[in-house]
Amino acid sequence: MDSSSKFLSDLEKAKRDINFEHTFREPQTAALKAFYDSKDSICLLPTGGGKSVIYQITPFLAKYKLNSDSGLITIVISPLNAIMYDQVLKLTAKGIKACYVDMAAKSGHSFGLKKRNSSDIEDSDDSDQENNNEPEKVHCNVSFKSIEKGDYNIIYCHPEALLSTKQGQKLLNSSSFQKKVVCVAIDEAHMIQQWYVTKLNILVRAVPEIN
């Protein structure tokens, strides 16, 4: 099997891992092929154009490329807590192991599922019965040790969380963590200009093998 055929085969497997049933558009496929070939890329798409799924699938695509069962990690640098919260909430709802680290970097954050109490369901209106049978999403703290071990495939971080805190720097300096990181994605293009010269180059040096 040639490299292009293997890429497409691995991409289909990774799509199943994240329950993505749509066909990737050409810019999305091109960005993922660049990742697969260990090249940097910039992907400019309009709002709603499918930017997030590009980096969200990368740790699963890398799993098949590298034939690895260990917890591979993609770091997503994002400037807004609200965006990180929303993305992690959606990913965990789909069963994808994701967390976010805010600027303070005292711990990570994720969401678990909790079965609703049967008495709560019985007391609700009949019209709400169907929704109330769904598990409740519960916020939970995530230790940096758990992040370092690779328990979460996608880690959203404010740039300051990794680069300007003791916890973040300790994580970046961990050789076991570095070996698990397969991709660093910058979620907002303007951050490359704003942060790269003084900050993000530190991240690139810390995990030199990433895409």
PDB file of C-alpha atoms in Angstrom:
ATOM      1  CA  MET A   1       0.000   0.000   0.000  1.00  0.00           C
ATOM      2  CA  ASP A   2       1.464   3.359  -1.008  1.00  0.00           C
ATOM      3  CA  SER A   3       1.616   6.294   1.430  1.00  0.00           C
ATOM      4  CA  SER A   4      -1.436   8.074   0.014  1.00  0.00           C
ATOM      5  CA  SER A   5      -3.565   4.946   0.201  1.00  0.00           C
ATOM      6  CA  LYS A   6      -2.404   4.237   3.742  1.00  0.00           C
ATOM      7  CA  PHE A   7      -3.219   7.838   4.738  1.00  0.00           C
ATOM      8  CA  LEU A   8      -6.764   7.524   3.405  1.00  0.00           C
ATOM      9  CA  SER A   9      -7.210   4.135   5.070  1.00  0.00           C
ATOM     10  CA  ASP A  10      -5.927   5.433   8.413  1.00  0.00           C
ATOM     11  CA  LEU A  11      -8.096   8.538   8.082  1.00  0.00           C
ATOM     12  CA  GLU A  12     -11.230   6.424   7.698  1.00  0.00           C
ATOM     13  CA  LYS A  13     -10.312   4.445  10.823  1.00  0.00           C
ATOM     14  CA  ALA A  14      -9.702   7.663  12.768  1.00  0.00           C
ATOM     15  CA  LYS A  15     -13.066   9.043  11.624  1.00  0.00           C
ATOM     16  CA  ARG A  16     -14.766   6.032  13.151  1.00  0.00           C
ATOM     17  CA  ASP A  17     -12.904   6.617  16.414  1.00  0.00           C
ATOM     18  CA  ILE A  18     -14.459  10.075  16.769  1.00  0.00           C
ATOM     19  CA  ASN A  19     -17.822   9.156  15.210  1.00  0.00           C
ATOM     20  CA  PHE A  20     -17.331  11.534  12.281  1.00  0.00           C
ATOM     21  CA  GLU A  21     -19.550  10.418   9.420  1.00  0.00           C
ATOM     22  CA  HIS A  22     -19.090  13.296   6.945  1.00  0.00           C
ATOM     23  CA  THR A  23     -16.709  13.567   4.028  1.00  0.00           C
ATOM     24  CA  PHE A  24     -13.788  15.896   4.609  1.00  0.00           C
ATOM     25  CA  ARG A  25     -13.528  18.894   2.318  1.00  0.00           C
ATOM     26  CA  GLU A  26     -10.370  19.331   0.239  1.00  0.00           C
ATOM     27  CA  PRO A  27      -8.740  21.935   2.575  1.00  0.00           C
ATOM     28  CA  GLN A  28      -9.399  19.682   5.574  1.00  0.00           C
ATOM     29  CA  THR A  29      -7.916  16.646   3.840  1.00  0.00           C
ATOM     30  CA  ALA A  30      -4.896  18.664   2.690  1.00  0.00           C
ATOM     31  CA  ALA A  31      -4.217  19.866   6.246  1.00  0.00           C
ATOM     32  CA  LEU A  32      -4.500  16.328   7.616  1.00  0.00           C
ATOM     33  CA  LYS A  33      -2.223  14.967   4.883  1.00  0.00           C
ATOM     34  CA  ALA A  34       0.351  17.590   5.849  1.00  0.00           C
ATOM     35  CA  PHE A  35       0.078  16.446   9.471  1.00  0.00           C
ATOM     36  CA  TYR A  36       0.394  12.809   8.400  1.00  0.00           C
ATOM     37  CA  ASP A  37       3.545  13.699   6.446  1.00  0.00           C
ATOM     38  CA  SER A  38       5.013  15.548   9.480  1.00  0.00           C
ATOM     39  CA  LYS A  39       4.680  18.972   7.880  1.00  0.00           C
ATOM     40  CA  ASP A  40       3.424  22.235   9.330  1.00  0.00           C
ATOM     41  CA  SER A  41       0.277  23.720   7.845  1.00  0.00           C
ATOM     42  CA  ILE A  42      -2.017  26.728   8.121  1.00  0.00           C
ATOM     43  CA  CYS A  43      -5.685  26.101   7.399  1.00  0.00           C
ATOM     44  CA  LEU A  44      -7.910  29.132   6.822  1.00  0.00           C
ATOM     45  CA  LEU A  45     -11.590  28.261   6.760  1.00  0.00           C
ATOM     46  CA  PRO A  46     -14.708  30.347   7.405  1.00  0.00           C
ATOM     47  CA  THR A  47     -16.689  30.075  10.632  1.00  0.00           C
ATOM     48  CA  GLY A  48     -18.431  26.704  10.606  1.00  0.00           C
ATOM     49  CA  GLY A  49     -16.047  25.433   7.949  1.00  0.00           C
ATOM     50  CA  GLY A  50     -14.774  22.524  10.027  1.00  0.00           C
ATOM     51  CA  LYS A  51     -11.492  23.769  11.451  1.00  0.00           C
ATOM     52  CA  SER A  52     -11.864  22.121  14.851  1.00  0.00           C
ATOM     53  CA  VAL A  53     -12.332  18.577  13.586  1.00  0.00           C
ATOM     54  CA  ILE A  54      -8.988  18.799  11.778  1.00  0.00           C
ATOM     55  CA  TYR A  55      -6.972  18.924  14.977  1.00  0.00           C
ATOM     56  CA  GLN A  56      -9.466  16.881  16.984  1.00  0.00           C
ATOM     57  CA  ILE A  57      -8.846  13.846  14.793  1.00  0.00           C
ATOM     58  CA  THR A  58      -5.023  14.122  14.789  1.00  0.00           C
ATOM     59  CA  PRO A  59      -4.211  11.949  17.832  1.00  0.00           C
ATOM     60  CA  PHE A  60      -6.376   9.159  16.414  1.00  0.00           C
ATOM     61  CA  LEU A  61      -4.880   9.496  12.940  1.00  0.00           C
ATOM     62  CA  ALA A  62      -1.402   9.358  14.484  1.00  0.00           C
ATOM     63  CA  LYS A  63      -2.394   6.210  16.384  1.00  0.00           C
ATOM     64  CA  TYR A  64      -2.846   4.336  13.117  1.00  0.00           C
ATOM     65  CA  LYS A  65       0.141   5.898  11.403  1.00  0.00           C
ATOM     66  CA  LEU A  66       2.436   4.964  14.293  1.00  0.00           C
ATOM     67  CA  ASN A  67       0.600   1.729  15.134  1.00  0.00           C
ATOM     68  CA  SER A  68       0.526   2.869  18.745  1.00  0.00           C
ATOM     69  CA  ASP A  69      -1.934   2.021  21.499  1.00  0.00           C
ATOM     70  CA  SER A  70      -0.471   4.497  23.985  1.00  0.00           C
ATOM     71  CA  GLY A  71      -2.323   7.720  24.793  1.00  0.00           C
ATOM     72  CA  LEU A  72      -1.292  10.146  22.075  1.00  0.00           C
ATOM     73  CA  ILE A  73      -1.947  13.830  22.656  1.00  0.00           C
ATOM     74  CA  THR A  74      -2.824  16.915  20.664  1.00  0.00           C
ATOM     75  CA  ILE A  75      -2.358  20.267  22.403  1.00  0.00           C
ATOM     76  CA  VAL A  76      -4.738  22.984  21.249  1.00  0.00           C
ATOM     77  CA  ILE A  77      -3.687  26.547  22.084  1.00  0.00           C
ATOM     78  CA  SER A  78      -6.786  28.700  22.515  1.00  0.00           C
ATOM     79  CA  PRO A  79      -7.144  32.212  24.006  1.00  0.00           C
ATOM     80  CA  LEU A  80     -10.704  31.951  25.315  1.00  0.00           C
ATOM     81  CA  ASN A  81     -11.940  29.874  28.259  1.00  0.00           C
ATOM     82  CA  ALA A  82     -15.487  29.876  26.868  1.00  0.00           C
ATOM     83  CA  ILE A  83     -14.341  28.229  23.635  1.00  0.00           C
ATOM     84  CA  MET A  84     -12.301  25.616  25.486  1.00  0.00           C
ATOM     85  CA  TYR A  85     -15.207  24.841  27.828  1.00  0.00           C
ATOM     86  CA  ASP A  86     -17.641  24.436  24.939  1.00  0.00           C
ATOM     87  CA  GLN A  87     -15.321  22.272  22.844  1.00  0.00           C
ATOM     88  CA  VAL A  88     -14.415  19.944  25.713  1.00  0.00           C
ATOM     89  CA  LEU A  89     -18.080  19.620  26.679  1.00  0.00           C
ATOM     90  CA  LYS A  90     -18.959  18.559  23.122  1.00  0.00           C
ATOM     91  CA  LEU A  91     -16.027  16.155  22.795  1.00  0.00           C
ATOM     92  CA  THR A  92     -16.651  14.384  26.094  1.00  0.00           C
ATOM     93  CA  ALA A  93     -20.319  14.023  25.173  1.00  0.00           C
ATOM     94  CA  LYS A  94     -19.108  12.005  22.160  1.00  0.00           C
ATOM     95  CA  GLY A  95     -16.872   9.845  24.333  1.00  0.00           C
ATOM     96  CA  ILE A  96     -13.610  11.545  23.342  1.00  0.00           C
ATOM     97  CA  LYS A  97     -11.137  12.062  26.175  1.00  0.00           C
ATOM     98  CA  ALA A  98     -10.573  15.812  26.295  1.00  0.00           C
ATOM     99  CA  CYS A  99      -9.801  18.422  28.935  1.00  0.00           C
ATOM    100  CA  TYR A 100      -8.844  22.068  29.175  1.00  0.00           C
ATOM    101  CA  VAL A 101      -6.373  24.027  31.282  1.00  0.00           C
ATOM    102  CA  ASP A 102      -7.243  27.642  32.037  1.00  0.00           C
ATOM    103  CA  MET A 103      -4.790  30.485  32.564  1.00  0.00           C
ATOM    104  CA  ALA A 104      -4.280  29.763  36.270  1.00  0.00           C
ATOM    105  CA  ALA A 105      -3.212  26.177  35.494  1.00  0.00           C
ATOM    106  CA  LYS A 106      -4.047  24.907  38.978  1.00  0.00           C
ATOM    107  CA  SER A 107      -5.706  21.846  37.471  1.00  0.00           C
ATOM    108  CA  GLY A 108      -7.301  20.647  34.275  1.00  0.00           C
ATOM    109  CA  HIS A 109     -11.035  20.463  33.688  1.00  0.00           C
ATOM    110  CA  SER A 110     -13.231  17.943  31.939  1.00  0.00           C
ATOM    111  CA  PHE A 111     -16.728  16.478  32.108  1.00  0.00           C
ATOM    112  CA  GLY A 112     -18.049  13.109  33.166  1.00  0.00           C
ATOM    113  CA  LEU A 113     -21.462  11.517  32.778  1.00  0.00           C
ATOM    114  CA  LYS A 114     -23.688  10.862  35.771  1.00  0.00           C
ATOM    115  CA  LYS A 115     -26.922   8.878  35.667  1.00  0.00           C
ATOM    116  CA  ARG A 116     -29.871  10.915  36.830  1.00  0.00           C
ATOM    117  CA  ASN A 117     -31.604   9.948  40.045  1.00  0.00           C
ATOM    118  CA  SER A 118     -34.761   7.972  39.294  1.00  0.00           C
ATOM    119  CA  SER A 119     -36.789  10.104  41.734  1.00  0.00           C
ATOM    120  CA  ASP A 120     -35.766  13.245  39.829  1.00  0.00           C
ATOM    121  CA  ILE A 121     -37.023  11.687  36.604  1.00  0.00           C
ATOM    122  CA  GLU A 122     -40.292  10.602  38.160  1.00  0.00           C
ATOM    123  CA  ASP A 123     -40.952  14.091  39.528  1.00  0.00           C
ATOM    124  CA  SER A 124     -40.419  15.756  36.153  1.00  0.00           C
ATOM    125  CA  ASP A 125     -43.086  16.618  33.587  1.00  0.00           C
ATOM    126  CA  ASP A 126     -43.948  13.920  31.067  1.00  0.00           C
ATOM    127  CA  SER A 127     -42.760  16.206  28.269  1.00  0.00           C
ATOM    128  CA  ASP A 128     -39.265  16.201  29.798  1.00  0.00           C
ATOM    129  CA  GLN A 129     -39.065  12.466  30.431  1.00  0.00           C
ATOM    130  CA  GLU A 130     -37.005  11.708  27.304  1.00  0.00           C
ATOM    131  CA  ASN A 131     -34.379  14.386  28.022  1.00  0.00           C
ATOM    132  CA  ASN A 132     -34.219  13.501  31.709  1.00  0.00           C
ATOM    133  CA  ASN A 133     -33.280   9.923  30.883  1.00  0.00           C
ATOM    134  CA  GLU A 134     -30.035  11.197  29.351  1.00  0.00           C
ATOM    135  CA  PRO A 135     -26.951  11.157  31.627  1.00  0.00           C
ATOM    136  CA  GLU A 136     -26.102  14.447  33.294  1.00  0.00           C
ATOM    137  CA  LYS A 137     -22.793  16.081  32.318  1.00  0.00           C
ATOM    138  CA  VAL A 138     -20.777  16.797  35.449  1.00  0.00           C
ATOM    139  CA  HIS A 139     -17.706  19.021  35.673  1.00  0.00           C
ATOM    140  CA  CYS A 140     -14.630  17.340  37.138  1.00  0.00           C
ATOM    141  CA  ASN A 141     -11.103  18.444  37.923  1.00  0.00           C
ATOM    142  CA  VAL A 142      -8.215  16.756  36.134  1.00  0.00           C
ATOM    143  CA  SER A 143      -4.783  16.324  37.705  1.00  0.00           C
ATOM    144  CA  PHE A 144      -1.648  17.241  35.800  1.00  0.00           C
ATOM    145  CA  LYS A 145      -0.402  13.724  36.519  1.00  0.00           C
ATOM    146  CA  SER A 146      -3.350  12.351  34.587  1.00  0.00           C
ATOM    147  CA  ILE A 147      -2.618  14.718  31.692  1.00  0.00           C
ATOM    148  CA  GLU A 148       1.048  13.712  31.722  1.00  0.00           C
ATOM    149  CA  LYS A 149       0.129  10.010  31.596  1.00  0.00           C
ATOM    150  CA  GLY A 150      -1.849  10.537  28.388  1.00  0.00           C
ATOM    151  CA  ASP A 151      -5.281   9.952  29.881  1.00  0.00           C
ATOM    152  CA  TYR A 152      -6.638  12.752  27.670  1.00  0.00           C
ATOM    153  CA  ASN A 153      -6.111  12.794  23.912  1.00  0.00           C
ATOM    154  CA  ILE A 154      -6.999  16.437  23.368  1.00  0.00           C
ATOM    155  CA  ILE A 155      -5.803  19.148  25.738  1.00  0.00           C
ATOM    156  CA  TYR A 156      -7.005  22.702  25.281  1.00  0.00           C
ATOM    157  CA  CYS A 157      -4.720  25.269  26.886  1.00  0.00           C
ATOM    158  CA  HIS A 158      -4.460  28.999  27.212  1.00  0.00           C
ATOM    159  CA  PRO A 159      -0.880  29.825  26.114  1.00  0.00           C
ATOM    160  CA  GLU A 160      -0.056  31.245  29.543  1.00  0.00           C
ATOM    161  CA  ALA A 161      -1.114  27.984  31.199  1.00  0.00           C
ATOM    162  CA  LEU A 162       1.752  26.042  29.639  1.00  0.00           C
ATOM    163  CA  LEU A 163       4.348  28.718  29.203  1.00  0.00           C
ATOM    164  CA  SER A 164       4.090  30.961  32.256  1.00  0.00           C
ATOM    165  CA  THR A 165       3.168  28.653  35.152  1.00  0.00           C
ATOM    166  CA  LYS A 166       5.225  26.161  37.135  1.00  0.00           C
ATOM    167  CA  GLN A 167       2.726  23.376  36.493  1.00  0.00           C
ATOM    168  CA  GLY A 168       2.685  24.044  32.765  1.00  0.00           C
ATOM    169  CA  GLN A 169       6.455  24.207  32.471  1.00  0.00           C
ATOM    170  CA  LYS A 170       6.837  21.036  34.521  1.00  0.00           C
ATOM    171  CA  LEU A 171       4.443  19.291  32.149  1.00  0.00           C
ATOM    172  CA  LEU A 172       6.331  20.494  29.078  1.00  0.00           C
ATOM    173  CA  ASN A 173       9.639  19.378  30.547  1.00  0.00           C
ATOM    174  CA  SER A 174       8.343  15.856  31.211  1.00  0.00           C
ATOM    175  CA  SER A 175      10.005  13.475  28.752  1.00  0.00           C
ATOM    176  CA  SER A 176       7.119  10.986  29.008  1.00  0.00           C
ATOM    177  CA  PHE A 177       4.646  13.746  28.141  1.00  0.00           C
ATOM    178  CA  GLN A 178       6.778  15.029  25.259  1.00  0.00           C
ATOM    179  CA  LYS A 179       6.841  11.566  23.673  1.00  0.00           C
ATOM    180  CA  LYS A 180       3.038  11.420  23.647  1.00  0.00           C
ATOM    181  CA  VAL A 181       2.459  14.811  21.978  1.00  0.00           C
ATOM    182  CA  VAL A 182       1.858  14.345  18.249  1.00  0.00           C
ATOM    183  CA  CYS A 183       0.385  17.734  17.330  1.00  0.00           C
ATOM    184  CA  VAL A 184       0.221  21.326  18.534  1.00  0.00           C
ATOM    185  CA  ALA A 185      -2.630  23.306  16.994  1.00  0.00           C
ATOM    186  CA  ILE A 186      -3.093  27.064  17.243  1.00  0.00           C
ATOM    187  CA  ASP A 187      -6.839  27.608  17.245  1.00  0.00           C
ATOM    188  CA  GLU A 188      -6.716  31.308  16.361  1.00  0.00           C
ATOM    189  CA  ALA A 189      -4.362  32.348  13.545  1.00  0.00           C
ATOM    190  CA  HIS A 190      -3.742  35.813  14.969  1.00  0.00           C
ATOM    191  CA  MET A 191      -2.134  34.178  18.003  1.00  0.00           C
ATOM    192  CA  ILE A 192       0.784  33.036  15.854  1.00  0.00           C
ATOM    193  CA  GLN A 193       1.807  36.644  15.299  1.00  0.00           C
ATOM    194  CA  GLN A 194       0.852  37.741  18.813  1.00  0.00           C
ATOM    195  CA  TRP A 195       2.550  34.950  20.755  1.00  0.00           C
ATOM    196  CA  TYR A 196       5.093  33.153  18.611  1.00  0.00           C
ATOM    197  CA  VAL A 197       8.136  35.410  18.919  1.00  0.00           C
ATOM    198  CA  THR A 198       8.023  35.590  22.705  1.00  0.00           C
ATOM    199  CA  LYS A 199       6.109  32.507  23.801  1.00  0.00           C
ATOM    200  CA  LEU A 200       5.068  29.793  21.363  1.00  0.00           C
ATOM    201  CA  ASN A 201       8.613  29.127  20.157  1.00  0.00           C
ATOM    202  CA  ILE A 202       9.273  27.811  23.686  1.00  0.00           C
ATOM    203  CA  LEU A 203       6.518  25.245  23.134  1.00  0.00           C
ATOM    204  CA  VAL A 204       7.961  24.230  19.761  1.00  0.00           C
ATOM    205  CA  ARG A 205      11.392  23.709  21.317  1.00  0.00           C
ATOM    206  CA  ALA A 206       9.904  21.667  24.168  1.00  0.00           C
ATOM    207  CA  VAL A 207       8.321  19.107  21.830  1.00  0.00           C
ATOM    208  CA  PRO A 208      10.443  19.292  18.666  1.00  0.00           C
ATOM    209  CA  GLU A 209       8.989  16.181  17.029  1.00  0.00           C
ATOM    210  CA  ILE A 210       5.417  17.458  16.874  1.00  0.00           C
ATOM    211  CA  ASN A 211       3.509  18.824  13.899  1.00  0.00           C
TER     212      ASN A 211
END
